[in-house]
Amino acid sequence: PKSMDRKGFRLFVEDKLVRLGGGFLLYSLLLGPIMMVYCIAYAGYPISYIFYVGPPWFILWLLNFTLIYAVIAQFAAPVKMNMPHPVILLLFGAFLSAAFYGTAVGVPQEWQFL
């Protein structure tokens, strides 16, 4: 992205670690456990600290993919390509949805949770 071109590798990675990693750690180590302690106490169970990743699991994955991209972008040549036509994207999305629906039709009821 342009932010990596503008900042460079080191500052880009530091910025993402602070912005994404900080938010993830804040919730996982402080806000999530506080919420869990409150819920456990309200339910009448003994209070204990629980490490709770919770909803920001996607922030950790976003951080992982961002760091992987930053490392790969250091060694790979830039790729320039045009955006595909919106109709092609729509048809591709319709094909994927039909394929996923078609594979799910024959799945037995007891396997639906997978």
N, CA and C of each residue as an Amber inpcrd file, in Angstrom:
protein
   342
   0.8230000  -1.1970000   0.0000000   0.0000000   0.0000000   0.0000000
   0.8650000   1.2580000   0.0000000   0.2170000   2.3580000  -0.2000000
   0.9400000   3.6190000  -0.2640000   1.5600000   3.9790000   1.0810000
   0.9390000   3.5620000   2.1760000   1.5040000   3.8950000   3.4830000
   2.8530000   3.2250000   3.6860000   3.0380000   2.0190000   3.1530000
   4.3370000   1.3620000   3.2630000   5.3570000   2.0460000   2.3580000
   4.9310000   2.4920000   1.1820000   5.8350000   3.2270000   0.3070000
   6.2630000   4.5460000   0.9540000   5.3410000   5.1820000   1.6300000
   5.6100000   6.4760000   2.2400000   6.4620000   6.3460000   3.5080000
   6.1430000   5.3620000   4.3660000   6.8160000   5.2410000   5.6580000
   8.0640000   4.3810000   5.6180000   8.0920000   3.4210000   4.7330000
   9.1820000   2.4580000   4.7540000   8.7850000   1.2560000   5.5920000
   9.5800000   0.1870000   5.4860000   9.2370000  -1.0770000   6.1390000
   9.1660000  -0.9410000   7.6540000  10.2020000  -0.3690000   8.2490000
  10.2870000  -0.3450000   9.7100000   9.1560000   0.4690000  10.3330000
   8.9290000   1.6670000   9.8530000   7.8650000   2.5000000  10.4150000
   6.4820000   1.9240000  10.1330000   6.3020000   1.3030000   8.9750000
   5.0310000   0.6600000   8.6490000   4.7190000  -0.4480000   9.6470000
   5.7070000  -1.3090000   9.9130000   5.5040000  -2.4190000  10.8520000
   5.2750000  -1.8910000  12.2650000   6.0530000  -0.8900000  12.6780000
   5.8450000  -0.3160000  14.0160000   4.4480000   0.2740000  14.1510000
   3.9970000   0.9890000  13.1310000   2.6710000   1.5910000  13.1570000
   1.5840000   0.5270000  13.2790000   1.7050000  -0.5470000  12.5180000
   0.6960000  -1.6090000  12.5770000   0.7430000  -2.3480000  13.9160000
   1.9430000  -2.5570000  14.4500000   2.0350000  -3.2180000  15.7520000
   1.3800000  -2.3750000  16.8450000   1.5730000  -1.0620000  16.7840000
   0.9650000  -0.1880000  17.7970000  -0.5450000  -0.1120000  17.6060000
  -0.9740000   0.1280000  16.3710000  -2.4060000   0.3180000  16.1360000
  -3.2050000  -0.9690000  16.2910000  -2.7630000  -2.0500000  15.6450000
  -3.5220000  -3.3030000  15.6960000  -3.1560000  -4.1290000  16.9260000
  -1.8650000  -4.2860000  17.1800000  -1.4350000  -5.0870000  18.3250000
  -1.8480000  -4.4710000  19.6440000  -1.7820000  -3.1470000  19.7370000
  -2.1840000  -2.4790000  20.9760000  -3.6500000  -2.6690000  21.2890000
  -4.5040000  -2.5180000  20.2690000  -5.9380000  -2.7200000  20.4840000
  -6.2690000  -4.1610000  20.8560000  -5.5800000  -5.0970000  20.1850000
  -5.8130000  -6.5050000  20.4970000  -5.3990000  -6.8230000  21.9340000
  -4.2140000  -6.3620000  22.3250000  -3.7430000  -6.6370000  23.6880000
  -4.5970000  -5.9400000  24.7340000  -5.0420000  -4.7250000  24.4530000
  -5.8830000  -4.0010000  25.3990000  -7.1640000  -4.7810000  25.6880000
  -7.7880000  -5.2790000  24.6340000  -9.0190000  -6.0370000  24.8600000
  -8.7320000  -7.4030000  25.4780000  -7.7270000  -8.1060000  24.9520000
  -7.4840000  -9.4790000  25.3890000  -6.9680000  -9.5670000  26.8150000
  -6.1670000  -8.6130000  27.2240000  -5.5670000  -8.6830000  28.5530000
  -6.3110000  -7.8790000  29.6110000  -7.1160000  -6.8980000  29.1930000
  -7.7630000  -6.0510000  30.1890000  -9.2940000  -6.0380000  30.0510000
  -9.7940000  -5.5560000  28.9310000 -11.2400000  -5.3680000  28.8100000
 -12.0150000  -6.6810000  28.7430000 -11.5240000  -7.6520000  27.9690000
 -12.1970000  -8.9460000  27.8730000 -12.2630000  -9.6830000  29.2080000
 -11.1200000  -9.8160000  29.9160000 -11.1760000 -10.4760000  31.2220000
 -12.0510000  -9.7430000  32.2430000 -12.0600000  -8.4120000  32.1960000
 -12.9390000  -7.6750000  33.1160000 -14.3960000  -8.0180000  32.8240000
 -14.7450000  -8.0760000  31.5480000 -16.1040000  -8.4380000  31.1770000
 -16.4320000  -9.8660000  31.6280000 -15.4800000 -10.7940000  31.4460000
 -15.7100000 -12.1760000  31.8490000 -15.8460000 -12.3040000  33.3660000
 -15.0220000 -11.5810000  34.1140000 -15.1260000 -11.6070000  35.5790000
 -16.4940000 -11.0740000  36.0070000 -16.9420000 -10.0180000  35.3770000
 -18.2580000  -9.4700000  35.7000000 -19.3530000 -10.4950000  35.4050000
 -19.2790000 -11.1440000  34.2460000 -20.3040000 -12.1310000  33.8840000
 -20.2670000 -13.3380000  34.8210000 -19.0740000 -13.7860000  35.1500000
 -18.9380000 -14.9370000  36.0580000 -19.4520000 -14.5790000  37.4530000
 -19.1140000 -13.3760000  37.9510000 -19.5840000 -12.9500000  39.2720000
 -21.1010000 -12.7860000  39.2780000 -21.6400000 -12.2480000  38.2020000
 -23.0830000 -12.0550000  38.1160000 -23.8120000 -13.3970000  38.1120000
 -23.1780000 -14.4200000  37.4870000 -23.7920000 -15.7440000  37.4450000
 -23.6450000 -16.4880000  38.7680000 -22.8120000 -15.9720000  39.6770000
 -22.6730000 -16.6010000  40.9880000 -21.5500000 -17.6170000  41.0840000
 -20.6710000 -17.6750000  40.1050000 -19.5420000 -18.5970000  40.1460000
 -18.3430000 -17.9300000  40.8000000 -17.3690000 -18.7250000  41.2660000
 -16.1670000 -18.1210000  41.8510000 -15.4040000 -17.2940000  40.8120000
 -14.9010000 -16.1760000  41.2590000 -14.2170000 -15.2490000  40.3530000
 -12.7890000 -15.7250000  40.1040000 -12.3980000 -15.7350000  38.8400000
 -11.0310000 -16.0810000  38.4600000 -10.6860000 -15.3420000  37.1710000
  -9.3920000 -15.1280000  36.9690000  -8.9440000 -14.4370000  35.7580000
  -8.9730000 -15.4080000  34.5910000  -9.5570000 -14.9730000  33.4860000
  -9.6420000 -15.7980000  32.2870000  -9.0990000 -14.9760000  31.1250000
  -8.0950000 -15.5210000  30.4330000  -7.6100000 -14.8680000  29.2170000
  -8.6820000 -15.0420000  28.1600000  -9.1750000 -13.9360000  27.6480000
 -10.3110000 -13.9790000  26.7400000  -9.9860000 -13.1950000  25.4810000
  -9.7980000 -13.9030000  24.3640000  -9.5060000 -13.2390000  23.0980000
 -10.7550000 -12.5390000  22.5930000 -11.8490000 -13.2290000  22.5540000
 -13.1260000 -12.6250000  22.2150000 -13.2460000 -12.0960000  20.7950000
 -14.0800000 -11.0760000  20.6200000 -14.3670000 -10.5650000  19.2820000
 -13.1670000 -10.0490000  18.4850000 -12.1320000  -9.4800000  19.0960000
 -11.0570000  -8.9510000  18.2460000 -10.0840000 -10.0120000  17.7300000
 -10.5350000 -11.2450000  17.6080000  -9.6690000 -12.2640000  17.0150000
  -9.2720000 -11.8620000  15.6020000 -10.1750000 -11.1510000  14.9240000
  -9.8800000 -10.7610000  13.5450000  -8.7720000  -9.7110000  13.4890000
  -8.6070000  -8.9290000  14.5500000  -7.5220000  -7.9410000  14.5740000
  -6.1750000  -8.6540000  14.5810000  -6.0800000  -9.7510000  15.3230000
  -4.8410000 -10.5230000  15.3400000  -4.5450000 -11.0980000  13.9620000
  -5.5660000 -11.6090000  13.2790000  -5.3600000 -12.1440000  11.9290000
  -5.0020000 -11.0360000  10.9540000  -5.6270000  -9.8800000  11.0940000
  -5.2830000  -8.7480000  10.2350000  -3.8310000  -8.3400000  10.4510000
  -3.3800000  -8.3410000  11.6990000  -1.9820000  -8.0300000  11.9960000
  -1.0520000  -9.0650000  11.3780000  -1.4140000 -10.3350000  11.4900000
  -0.5920000 -11.3960000  10.8840000  -0.4610000 -11.2110000   9.3740000
  -1.5790000 -11.0120000   8.6970000  -1.5440000 -10.8640000   7.2480000
  -0.8240000  -9.5820000   6.8280000  -0.9500000  -8.5200000   7.6130000
  -0.2610000  -7.2740000   7.3100000   1.2450000  -7.4530000   7.4120000
   1.6910000  -8.1490000   8.4590000   3.1330000  -8.3760000   8.6310000
   3.6740000  -9.3040000   7.5480000   2.9030000 -10.3120000   7.1860000
   3.3340000 -11.2080000   6.1050000   3.4380000 -10.4260000   4.8040000
   2.4530000  -9.5710000   4.5390000   2.5050000  -8.7500000   3.3330000
   3.7380000  -7.8490000   3.3380000   4.0230000  -7.2350000   4.4880000
   5.1550000  -6.3120000   4.5580000   6.4630000  -7.0300000   4.2600000
   6.6180000  -8.2470000   4.7600000   7.8480000  -9.0080000   4.5060000
   7.9220000  -9.4150000   3.0410000   6.8240000  -9.9070000   2.4880000
   6.8210000 -10.3440000   1.0870000   7.0490000  -9.1550000   0.1550000
   6.4860000  -8.0090000   0.4770000   6.6160000  -6.8330000  -0.3840000
   8.0540000  -6.3340000  -0.4620000   8.8700000  -6.6990000   0.5170000
  10.2700000  -6.2940000   0.4770000  11.0370000  -7.0000000  -0.6300000
  10.6230000  -8.2110000  -0.9710000  11.3760000  -9.0290000  -1.9200000
  10.6830000  -9.2050000  -3.2640000   9.3780000  -9.0230000  -3.3050000
   8.6250000  -9.2550000  -4.5420000   8.5620000  -7.9740000  -5.3770000
   8.5090000  -8.1610000  -6.6610000   8.3580000  -7.0240000  -7.5610000
   6.9230000  -6.5180000  -7.4990000   6.7060000  -5.2140000  -7.6400000
   5.3330000  -4.7010000  -7.6030000   4.5090000  -5.2160000  -8.7780000
   3.2610000  -5.5070000  -8.5020000   2.3470000  -6.0200000  -9.5220000
   1.3460000  -4.9220000  -9.8600000   1.2700000  -4.5840000 -11.1200000
   0.3050000  -3.5860000 -11.5790000  -0.7630000  -4.2920000 -12.4010000
  -2.0220000  -4.1300000 -11.9950000  -3.1190000  -4.7510000 -12.7340000
  -4.3490000  -3.8600000 -12.6390000  -5.2020000  -3.9650000 -13.6450000
  -6.4300000  -3.1930000 -13.6780000  -7.5270000  -3.9100000 -12.9070000
  -8.4680000  -3.1280000 -12.4090000  -9.6260000  -3.6810000 -11.7190000
 -10.5160000  -4.3980000 -12.7220000 -10.9710000  -5.6350000 -12.4070000
 -11.8710000  -6.3190000 -13.3380000 -13.2250000  -5.6010000 -13.4300000
 -13.9180000  -5.8610000 -14.5100000 -15.2310000  -5.2500000 -14.7260000
 -16.1950000  -5.7220000 -13.6320000 -17.0670000  -4.8300000 -13.1130000
 -17.9940000  -5.2130000 -12.0470000 -18.8980000  -6.3960000 -12.4030000
 -19.2750000  -6.5400000 -13.6620000 -20.1240000  -7.6640000 -14.0620000
 -19.3630000  -8.9800000 -13.9000000 -18.0940000  -8.9810000 -14.2220000
 -17.2780000 -10.1930000 -14.0420000 -17.1920000 -10.5500000 -12.5610000
 -17.0020000  -9.5420000 -11.7040000 -16.9700000  -9.8050000 -10.2620000
 -18.3070000 -10.3510000  -9.7660000 -19.3910000  -9.7850000 -10.2610000
 -20.7250000 -10.2560000  -9.8700000 -20.9460000 -11.7020000 -10.3050000
 -20.5630000 -12.0330000 -11.5310000 -20.7220000 -13.4050000 -12.0140000
 -19.8390000 -14.3810000 -11.2330000 -18.6340000 -13.9670000 -10.9100000
 -17.7390000 -14.8220000 -10.1250000 -18.3230000 -15.0650000  -8.7310000
 -18.8760000 -14.0140000  -8.1120000 -19.5140000 -14.1680000  -6.8020000
 -20.7220000 -15.0810000  -6.8630000 -21.5170000 -14.9590000  -7.9190000
 -22.6810000 -15.8360000  -8.0770000 -22.2500000 -17.2810000  -8.2660000
 -21.1920000 -17.4980000  -9.0450000 -20.6710000 -18.8520000  -9.2330000
 -20.1860000 -19.4450000  -7.9100000 -19.4500000 -18.6550000  -7.1170000
 -18.9650000 -19.1640000  -5.8270000 -20.1110000 -19.4820000  -4.8740000
 -21.1230000 -18.6130000  -4.8320000 -22.2480000 -18.8800000  -3.9340000
 -23.0010000 -20.1340000  -4.3690000 -23.1620000 -20.3330000  -5.6670000
 -23.8260000 -21.5470000  -6.1550000 -22.9890000 -22.7820000  -5.8420000
 -21.6800000 -22.6770000  -5.9710000 -20.8050000 -23.8170000  -5.6800000
 -20.8630000 -24.1810000  -4.2000000 -20.8230000 -23.1760000  -3.3160000
 -20.8920000 -23.4690000  -1.8890000 -22.2570000 -24.0250000  -1.4990000
 -23.3200000 -23.4890000  -2.0790000 -24.6460000 -24.0090000  -1.8040000
 -24.7710000 -25.4440000  -2.3140000 -24.2400000 -25.6910000  -3.5020000
 -24.3050000 -27.0350000  -4.0730000 -23.5640000 -28.0650000  -3.2420000
 -22.4500000 -27.6690000  -2.6390000 -21.7250000 -28.6200000  -1.7910000
 -22.4180000 -28.8180000  -0.4530000 -23.1750000 -27.8340000   0.0020000
 -23.8350000 -27.9520000   1.3040000 -25.1450000 -28.7220000   1.2300000
 -25.7230000 -28.8830000   0.0550000 -27.0150000 -29.5530000  -0.0830000
 -26.9350000 -31.0130000   0.3420000 -25.8590000 -31.6860000  -0.0060000
 -25.7550000 -33.1090000   0.2900000 -25.1800000 -33.4400000   1.6540000
 -24.9540000 -32.4500000   2.5020000 -24.3520000 -32.6980000   3.8140000
 -25.4290000 -33.1870000   4.7780000 -25.1890000 -34.3120000   5.4710000
 -26.1690000 -34.7980000   6.4440000 -26.3960000 -33.7970000   7.5790000
 -27.5520000 -33.8840000   8.2100000 -27.9440000 -32.9390000   9.2530000
 -26.9680000 -32.9460000  10.4260000 -26.4560000 -34.1090000  10.8100000
 -25.5600000 -34.1540000  11.9660000 -24.1910000 -33.5500000  11.6860000
 -23.8870000 -33.2720000  10.4390000 -22.6010000 -32.6470000  10.0820000
 -22.7390000 -31.1660000   9.7950000 -23.9160000 -30.5840000  10.0130000
 -24.1550000 -29.1840000   9.6540000 -23.3060000 -28.2070000  10.4370000
 -22.8370000 -28.5770000  11.6290000 -22.0370000 -27.6540000  12.4440000
 -20.6610000 -27.4440000  11.8480000 -20.1950000 -28.3140000  10.9690000
 -18.8780000 -28.1680000  10.3630000 -18.9220000 -27.0520000   9.3630000
